[in-house]
XYZ file of C-alpha atoms in Angstrom:
497
model
C -1.548 -14.550 -26.280
C 1.697 -12.798 -25.446
C 2.174 -11.408 -21.948
C 1.432 -7.634 -21.977
C 4.691 -7.015 -20.122
C 6.601 -8.604 -23.019
C 4.567 -6.739 -25.632
C 5.204 -3.429 -23.887
C 8.935 -4.169 -23.773
C 8.864 -4.549 -27.553
C 7.392 -1.054 -27.819
C 10.275 0.361 -25.778
C 12.916 -1.874 -27.382
C 15.642 0.765 -27.738
C 15.011 2.457 -24.395
C 17.308 1.761 -21.459
C 15.641 -0.754 -19.143
C 18.270 -1.742 -16.579
C 21.361 0.035 -15.291
C 23.396 -2.263 -13.035
C 26.911 -3.291 -12.066
C 27.146 -5.406 -15.218
C 26.367 -2.522 -17.564
C 23.498 -0.708 -19.271
C 20.813 -2.848 -20.914
C 17.929 -1.977 -23.213
C 14.506 -3.564 -23.381
C 15.730 -5.301 -26.547
C 18.563 -6.856 -24.521
C 16.067 -7.975 -21.910
C 13.812 -9.596 -24.510
C 16.733 -11.362 -26.175
C 18.329 -12.727 -22.995
C 15.037 -13.754 -21.403
C 14.236 -15.592 -24.647
C 17.541 -17.450 -24.373
C 16.792 -18.404 -20.778
C 13.262 -19.540 -21.658
C 14.668 -21.754 -24.414
C 17.244 -23.210 -22.042
C 14.615 -23.961 -19.419
C 12.331 -25.692 -21.906
C 15.035 -27.961 -23.348
C 12.894 -30.194 -25.616
C 9.562 -29.365 -23.945
C 6.956 -27.051 -25.445
C 5.781 -25.491 -22.174
C 6.783 -25.677 -18.495
C 3.057 -25.855 -17.644
C 3.374 -23.994 -14.346
C 6.373 -25.904 -13.048
C 7.871 -23.992 -10.156
C 11.355 -22.625 -10.847
C 13.300 -21.360 -7.818
C 16.090 -18.888 -8.493
C 18.728 -17.098 -6.440
C 20.401 -14.240 -8.275
C 21.733 -10.868 -7.042
C 19.917 -7.698 -8.006
C 20.755 -6.795 -11.603
C 20.076 -7.582 -15.251
C 20.462 -11.376 -14.858
C 17.803 -11.415 -12.150
C 15.254 -9.678 -14.373
C 16.096 -11.738 -17.479
C 15.732 -14.944 -15.453
C 12.369 -13.938 -14.017
C 11.084 -13.040 -17.478
C 12.592 -16.220 -18.932
C 10.680 -18.369 -16.424
C 7.446 -16.577 -17.301
C 8.031 -16.832 -21.063
C 8.678 -20.571 -20.730
C 5.368 -21.043 -18.904
C 6.826 -21.537 -15.432
C 6.020 -20.076 -12.019
C 8.803 -17.892 -10.643
C 9.862 -18.597 -7.042
C 12.477 -15.988 -6.044
C 14.797 -16.828 -3.155
C 16.407 -14.470 -0.662
C 20.135 -13.849 -1.067
C 20.770 -13.659 2.694
C 18.723 -16.644 3.861
C 20.578 -19.638 5.322
C 20.204 -23.111 3.815
C 17.239 -24.243 6.011
C 15.109 -21.264 4.948
C 16.047 -21.654 1.280
C 15.293 -25.364 1.446
C 11.908 -24.703 3.069
C 10.805 -22.430 0.202
C 12.145 -24.765 -2.504
C 10.459 -27.851 -1.075
C 7.230 -26.151 -0.016
C 6.809 -24.706 -3.508
C 7.526 -28.114 -5.040
C 10.141 -26.602 -7.337
C 11.318 -28.868 -10.148
C 14.464 -26.870 -10.867
C 16.795 -24.332 -9.317
C 18.591 -21.535 -11.153
C 21.622 -20.119 -9.354
C 24.064 -17.340 -9.930
C 27.576 -18.832 -9.607
C 28.003 -17.005 -6.289
C 25.250 -19.174 -4.789
C 26.079 -22.504 -6.410
C 27.782 -23.827 -3.292
C 24.680 -23.439 -1.100
C 22.061 -24.443 -3.688
C 23.664 -27.375 -5.508
C 23.482 -29.679 -2.436
C 19.796 -28.824 -1.988
C 19.114 -29.713 -5.628
C 21.033 -32.970 -5.292
C 19.313 -34.014 -2.058
C 15.864 -33.482 -3.607
C 16.732 -34.725 -7.107
C 16.018 -31.356 -8.758
C 17.434 -29.968 -11.967
C 20.190 -27.467 -11.157
C 21.481 -24.917 -13.640
C 23.712 -21.849 -13.503
C 22.554 -18.582 -15.057
C 25.700 -18.480 -17.165
C 24.787 -21.823 -18.765
C 21.247 -20.716 -19.586
C 22.352 -17.461 -21.213
C 24.685 -19.467 -23.454
C 21.643 -21.094 -25.086
C 20.495 -19.792 -28.453
C 17.122 -18.053 -28.470
C 14.168 -19.779 -30.049
C 11.079 -17.886 -31.180
C 8.885 -20.923 -30.598
C 7.989 -20.077 -27.025
C 4.600 -21.090 -25.598
C 1.518 -18.902 -25.527
C 0.876 -17.794 -21.943
C -2.659 -17.053 -20.764
C -3.033 -14.213 -18.281
C -4.918 -16.468 -15.874
C -1.859 -18.679 -15.395
C 0.006 -18.692 -12.103
C 3.100 -16.497 -12.420
C 4.709 -15.971 -9.040
C 4.962 -17.504 -5.571
C 6.191 -15.116 -2.895
C 6.564 -16.234 0.684
C 5.112 -14.171 3.512
C 7.524 -12.519 5.925
C 6.918 -15.132 8.594
C 6.692 -12.453 11.306
C 3.808 -14.284 13.026
C 4.214 -17.902 11.874
C 5.670 -20.197 9.232
C 5.862 -18.440 5.829
C 3.067 -19.277 3.382
C 3.438 -19.305 -0.396
C 1.307 -16.551 -1.928
C 0.340 -17.337 -5.534
C -0.431 -14.568 -8.028
C -1.357 -14.886 -11.684
C -0.118 -12.720 -14.554
C -3.534 -11.041 -14.544
C -3.281 -10.204 -10.841
C 0.234 -8.820 -11.264
C -1.050 -6.628 -14.103
C -3.845 -5.288 -11.866
C -1.386 -4.494 -9.050
C 1.035 -2.733 -11.382
C -1.463 -0.688 -13.397
C -3.124 0.553 -10.196
C 0.202 1.931 -8.948
C 1.157 3.363 -12.334
C -2.108 5.308 -12.396
C -1.818 6.510 -8.784
C 1.847 7.496 -8.881
C 1.888 8.636 -12.541
C 4.745 6.479 -13.796
C 6.028 7.326 -17.294
C 8.790 6.135 -19.616
C 10.809 9.187 -18.521
C 11.097 7.926 -14.948
C 14.347 6.686 -13.436
C 14.201 4.783 -10.158
C 17.009 3.516 -7.939
C 16.275 -0.068 -6.814
C 17.722 -0.838 -3.357
C 15.218 -3.429 -2.073
C 15.329 -7.238 -1.767
C 13.980 -9.064 -4.799
C 12.096 -11.873 -3.091
C 9.468 -9.472 -1.750
C 6.486 -7.697 -3.323
C 7.878 -4.218 -2.592
C 10.993 -4.795 -4.699
C 9.439 -7.010 -7.381
C 6.127 -5.255 -8.040
C 6.247 -1.674 -6.728
C 9.705 -0.925 -8.084
C 10.913 -3.373 -10.734
C 7.739 -4.391 -12.559
C 6.154 -0.934 -12.413
C 9.315 0.564 -13.927
C 9.480 -2.000 -16.741
C 5.749 -1.810 -17.460
C 6.076 1.963 -17.875
C 9.151 1.708 -20.105
C 11.209 3.507 -17.465
C 14.792 2.974 -16.313
C 15.487 0.791 -13.276
C 18.904 1.432 -11.740
C 19.730 -1.633 -9.630
C 22.239 -1.848 -6.786
C 23.684 -5.273 -6.025
C 23.690 -4.525 -2.294
C 22.678 -1.765 0.085
C 25.248 0.936 0.719
C 24.173 4.283 2.165
C 27.052 6.267 0.646
C 26.429 4.816 -2.827
C 22.721 5.641 -2.591
C 23.429 9.216 -1.527
C 25.925 9.619 -4.375
C 23.281 8.488 -6.862
C 20.707 10.822 -5.335
C 23.223 13.665 -5.452
C 23.684 13.332 -9.220
C 20.128 14.644 -9.564
C 18.924 12.305 -12.334
C 16.552 10.095 -10.348
C 12.818 10.774 -10.405
C 11.619 8.062 -7.979
C 12.898 6.378 -4.830
C 11.177 3.734 -2.699
C 12.491 2.209 0.504
C 11.591 0.851 3.928
C 11.873 2.916 7.141
C 15.112 1.178 8.165
C 16.785 2.369 4.952
C 15.656 5.944 5.523
C 17.096 5.776 9.064
C 20.442 4.564 7.702
C 20.449 7.298 5.051
C 19.704 9.927 7.704
C 22.596 8.645 9.845
C 24.950 8.723 6.844
C 23.849 12.261 5.914
C 24.384 13.520 9.464
C 27.979 12.214 9.410
C 28.858 14.341 6.334
C 30.243 17.875 6.216
C 27.883 20.789 5.629
C 28.755 21.342 1.945
C 28.163 17.691 1.135
C 24.876 17.708 3.046
C 23.613 20.708 1.076
C 24.600 19.114 -2.242
C 22.843 15.836 -1.444
C 19.759 17.557 -0.058
C 19.471 19.494 -3.325
C 19.656 16.238 -5.304
C 17.007 14.727 -3.071
C 14.683 17.685 -3.659
C 14.881 17.026 -7.441
C 13.213 13.605 -7.067
C 9.513 13.822 -7.873
C 8.338 11.089 -5.479
C 9.797 9.267 -2.477
C 7.844 6.389 -0.940
C 8.110 4.505 2.357
C 6.461 1.151 3.044
C 6.636 -2.445 4.293
C 6.703 -1.275 7.929
C 5.328 1.613 9.971
C 7.242 4.851 9.406
C 8.064 6.566 12.723
C 6.906 10.190 12.698
C 10.361 11.252 13.888
C 11.912 9.695 10.774
C 9.311 11.282 8.492
C 9.972 14.718 9.991
C 13.759 14.353 9.819
C 13.605 13.266 6.172
C 11.403 16.227 5.345
C 13.998 18.474 6.981
C 16.996 17.103 5.081
C 15.384 16.011 1.810
C 12.425 18.375 1.327
C 10.111 15.358 0.954
C 7.086 14.452 3.027
C 7.449 10.708 2.388
C 4.447 9.050 0.771
C 3.282 6.154 2.928
C 1.224 3.352 1.465
C -0.218 0.082 2.744
C -0.123 -3.322 1.144
C 0.900 -6.907 1.713
C 2.097 -9.928 -0.222
C -1.453 -11.204 -0.703
C -3.008 -8.034 -2.116
C -0.269 -5.904 -3.623
C -0.887 -2.295 -2.583
C -4.331 -1.248 -1.318
C -3.999 2.199 0.252
C -1.830 5.196 -0.547
C -1.407 8.790 0.441
C -1.948 11.099 -2.550
C 0.736 11.878 -5.092
C -0.599 15.438 -5.163
C -2.135 17.156 -2.159
C -1.752 16.922 1.590
C -0.404 13.814 3.330
C -0.934 13.049 7.000
C 1.779 11.722 9.314
C 0.891 8.231 10.494
C -1.699 7.817 7.741
C -1.636 5.513 4.729
C -4.263 7.494 2.834
C -7.169 6.106 0.850
C -7.841 3.166 -1.517
C -5.793 2.995 -4.710
C -7.466 2.926 -8.158
C -9.533 -0.227 -8.752
C -9.179 -1.315 -5.106
C -12.038 -1.565 -2.584
C -11.274 -1.413 1.147
C -13.523 -1.653 4.200
C -13.210 -2.103 7.971
C -15.223 -4.715 9.866
C -15.606 -5.848 13.478
C -15.079 -9.359 14.853
C -18.429 -10.435 13.418
C -17.754 -9.094 9.941
C -20.065 -6.066 10.345
C -18.939 -2.714 8.953
C -17.645 -0.216 11.524
C -18.175 3.558 11.327
C -15.328 6.088 10.916
C -13.370 6.505 14.127
C -13.965 2.888 15.189
C -11.124 0.368 14.729
C -11.813 -2.593 12.465
C -10.030 -5.284 10.500
C -9.041 -4.281 6.968
C -10.755 -6.224 4.186
C -9.728 -5.795 0.555
C -11.311 -6.684 -2.760
C -9.619 -6.075 -6.131
C -8.420 -7.819 -9.286
C -4.946 -7.729 -7.738
C -5.764 -9.905 -4.722
C -3.850 -13.198 -4.809
C -5.201 -16.494 -6.116
C -4.352 -18.858 -3.252
C -1.913 -19.969 -0.603
C 0.177 -22.629 -2.307
C -1.191 -26.103 -1.502
C -3.024 -24.747 1.536
C -6.739 -24.687 0.674
C -7.796 -24.425 4.327
C -5.788 -21.235 4.866
C -7.045 -19.850 1.539
C -10.695 -20.480 2.417
C -10.236 -18.967 5.884
C -8.741 -15.791 4.390
C -11.805 -14.865 2.308
C -15.399 -13.886 3.042
C -17.774 -13.248 0.141
C -14.867 -12.263 -2.082
C -13.262 -9.999 0.523
C -9.766 -10.837 1.794
C -9.282 -10.604 5.559
C -5.879 -8.962 6.002
C -5.435 -9.551 9.732
C -4.509 -5.865 10.106
C -6.425 -3.431 12.294
C -7.006 0.154 11.178
C -9.184 3.165 11.868
C -10.461 5.869 9.492
C -9.722 9.376 10.767
C -10.506 12.498 8.750
C -11.103 10.314 5.707
C -7.693 8.588 5.882
C -6.764 5.125 7.078
C -4.357 4.739 9.991
C -2.870 1.281 10.600
C -3.008 0.074 14.212
C -1.055 -3.145 13.595
C -1.382 -6.881 13.136
C -4.312 -8.185 15.134
C -2.277 -11.213 16.232
C 0.844 -9.432 17.509
C 0.264 -5.674 17.559
C -3.129 -5.590 19.268
C -2.652 -6.209 22.974
C -5.641 -7.198 25.109
C -4.859 -6.034 28.627
C -7.279 -5.615 31.519
C -10.271 -5.578 29.179
C -8.763 -2.959 26.857
C -7.502 -3.386 23.294
C -4.413 -1.267 22.740
C -2.204 -0.755 19.694
C 1.454 -1.661 20.111
C 2.296 0.685 17.214
C 0.683 3.633 19.005
C 2.700 2.935 22.177
C 5.913 2.534 20.164
C 5.367 5.892 18.474
C 5.105 7.584 21.872
C 8.070 5.746 23.425
C 10.315 6.835 20.541
C 9.829 10.417 21.740
C 11.690 9.611 24.976
C 15.142 11.253 24.831
C 16.918 8.062 25.931
C 15.176 5.696 23.489
C 16.526 5.092 19.995
C 14.149 2.288 18.952
C 11.631 -0.010 20.601
C 9.226 -2.890 20.059
C 6.097 -3.288 22.171
C 4.474 -6.690 22.626
C 1.793 -8.349 24.706
C 3.002 -11.113 27.005
C 0.520 -13.596 28.415
C -0.423 -12.885 32.032
C -2.980 -14.647 34.281
C -4.192 -11.416 35.877
C -4.253 -8.972 32.962
C -4.674 -11.340 30.021
C -1.613 -9.748 28.481
C 0.938 -7.357 29.919
C 2.321 -4.480 27.853
C 6.083 -5.031 27.557
C 8.743 -3.086 25.653
C 12.106 -4.137 24.250
C 14.219 -1.005 24.035
C 17.359 0.061 22.201
C 18.875 3.018 24.034
C 20.639 6.030 22.625
C 24.452 5.748 23.003
C 25.702 6.077 26.601
C 22.180 6.374 28.037
C 20.487 4.429 30.817
C 16.828 3.927 31.627
C 14.923 2.320 34.483
C 11.404 0.926 34.348
C 10.291 3.329 37.083
C 11.541 6.424 35.249
C 10.061 5.247 31.940
C 6.666 4.574 33.538
C 6.683 7.961 35.215
C 7.429 9.675 31.895
C 5.001 7.522 29.877
C 2.055 8.192 32.224
C 2.224 11.813 31.070
C 1.778 10.660 27.463
C -0.388 7.525 27.599
C -3.354 6.056 29.456
C -2.010 4.043 32.370
C -3.129 0.709 30.905
C -0.938 1.402 27.825
C 2.225 2.052 29.846
C 4.738 -0.847 29.741
C 4.901 -2.920 32.923
C 8.185 -4.571 31.914
C 11.136 -3.491 29.797
C 14.254 -5.198 28.525
C 17.195 -3.267 27.073
C 18.822 -4.910 24.047
C 21.506 -3.933 21.528
C 19.245 -4.237 18.465
C 15.755 -5.378 17.575
C 15.269 -8.629 15.639
C 14.264 -7.821 12.062
C 13.588 -9.611 8.788
C 15.345 -8.631 5.555
C 12.758 -5.934 4.837
C 13.611 -4.231 8.133
C 10.328 -5.236 9.754
C 10.616 -6.135 13.439
C 9.876 -9.817 14.087
C 7.897 -9.809 17.304
C 7.779 -13.499 18.333
C 11.476 -13.359 19.342
C 10.704 -10.187 21.339
C 7.923 -11.989 23.215
C 10.367 -14.827 23.973
C 12.752 -12.323 25.595
C 10.144 -11.682 28.261
C 8.992 -15.274 28.596
C 12.570 -16.462 29.143
C 13.168 -13.768 31.756
């Protein structure tokens, strides 16, 4: 059978699919070029038979055509991150057992030595596109493995998350139903393309719907605002860090420019925030300047998206809403028993979009499931019918003096302090308390803050056992490419001091 994504592209053949630095491309262009790439990958073979193909290509038409070409040739796509250093790239390539590497010429210098040292086939995108297309491409079953994405590695070594074509279809169609994607939509793509947010929520949803995906090669706040100001976009999705940068850029503009851009923003039908907790202060500021109460949703590499605030109707600050179409969610205690509303529990998810396995890690795969339910490792509570995320059990739930406290809750309060720009709260091992609540803090410009003054202020906002007992002031928080704070390095700041 043909992949439904390819069949749908044929239906929209003359529609614009991709708008990027290299030009404007239709779905027909995408089908033709991905067919060329598939032919080039196959050489004299009939089918790649789930060989892993790693690729490093900037955001744009070539990226999409390469991904589709790998799928059409029967391979498993393993996207690499454009800003990762050689050791991290090499880890993904070797862990996935890739048999070949596709590189944009800009990345040949870093990838060619890796290919040579591991005796892998190395090919440039420009060479593959030069191949002539061949209609004799293999038949791809939906149950085949399609994609290996690596977890963020915020709590340990990244694991390869394997999804099939069928699971990708389930993830995409759930979001299309919930967020009412149509072929008339136009989305600006500003996210990394080695992560589920950029690949599934933005790119694949747009192409499944026959919509236009406008792709930026790199993040630039002024460019994004200019595109928003034109008033043609209907969708925008980003992470909290991007919204913060856009707010800062907007505030630096003159009043006339601000009003023009705010008007363009108001024309967009939906703006989404995800991949990290959205500070309430950011949500409120964006609503003020852009007339949008950002839609927050919850998902992860292993499950796609599971929870979402409504497209229509009221959204709650700090909430990620309710289960998406065709997704079941429940909260359980440490023993796997269901917890009632108002009681924190670990999120479990069951859906056709949940991943197949951790690549070559059957022990981790088995540990992650119970009776068909995936244990997310995230703690949440249901309040007024909506889910509120409390954080990762391993790093965001601090056990101090017999209490379990949420680092995310403490962070939200600390951000209200007039001297604090950003913060990260962690638990640091302590013989007396089990763990101490500690906070790494980025101050507002030209401000100072002592532990004593912070504790005095915080005791008016938080229970005393939630108030940080140690602080360290730093210039910026350590983050991964999705803008998510990586907490192990924060913990080390306190251990080393």
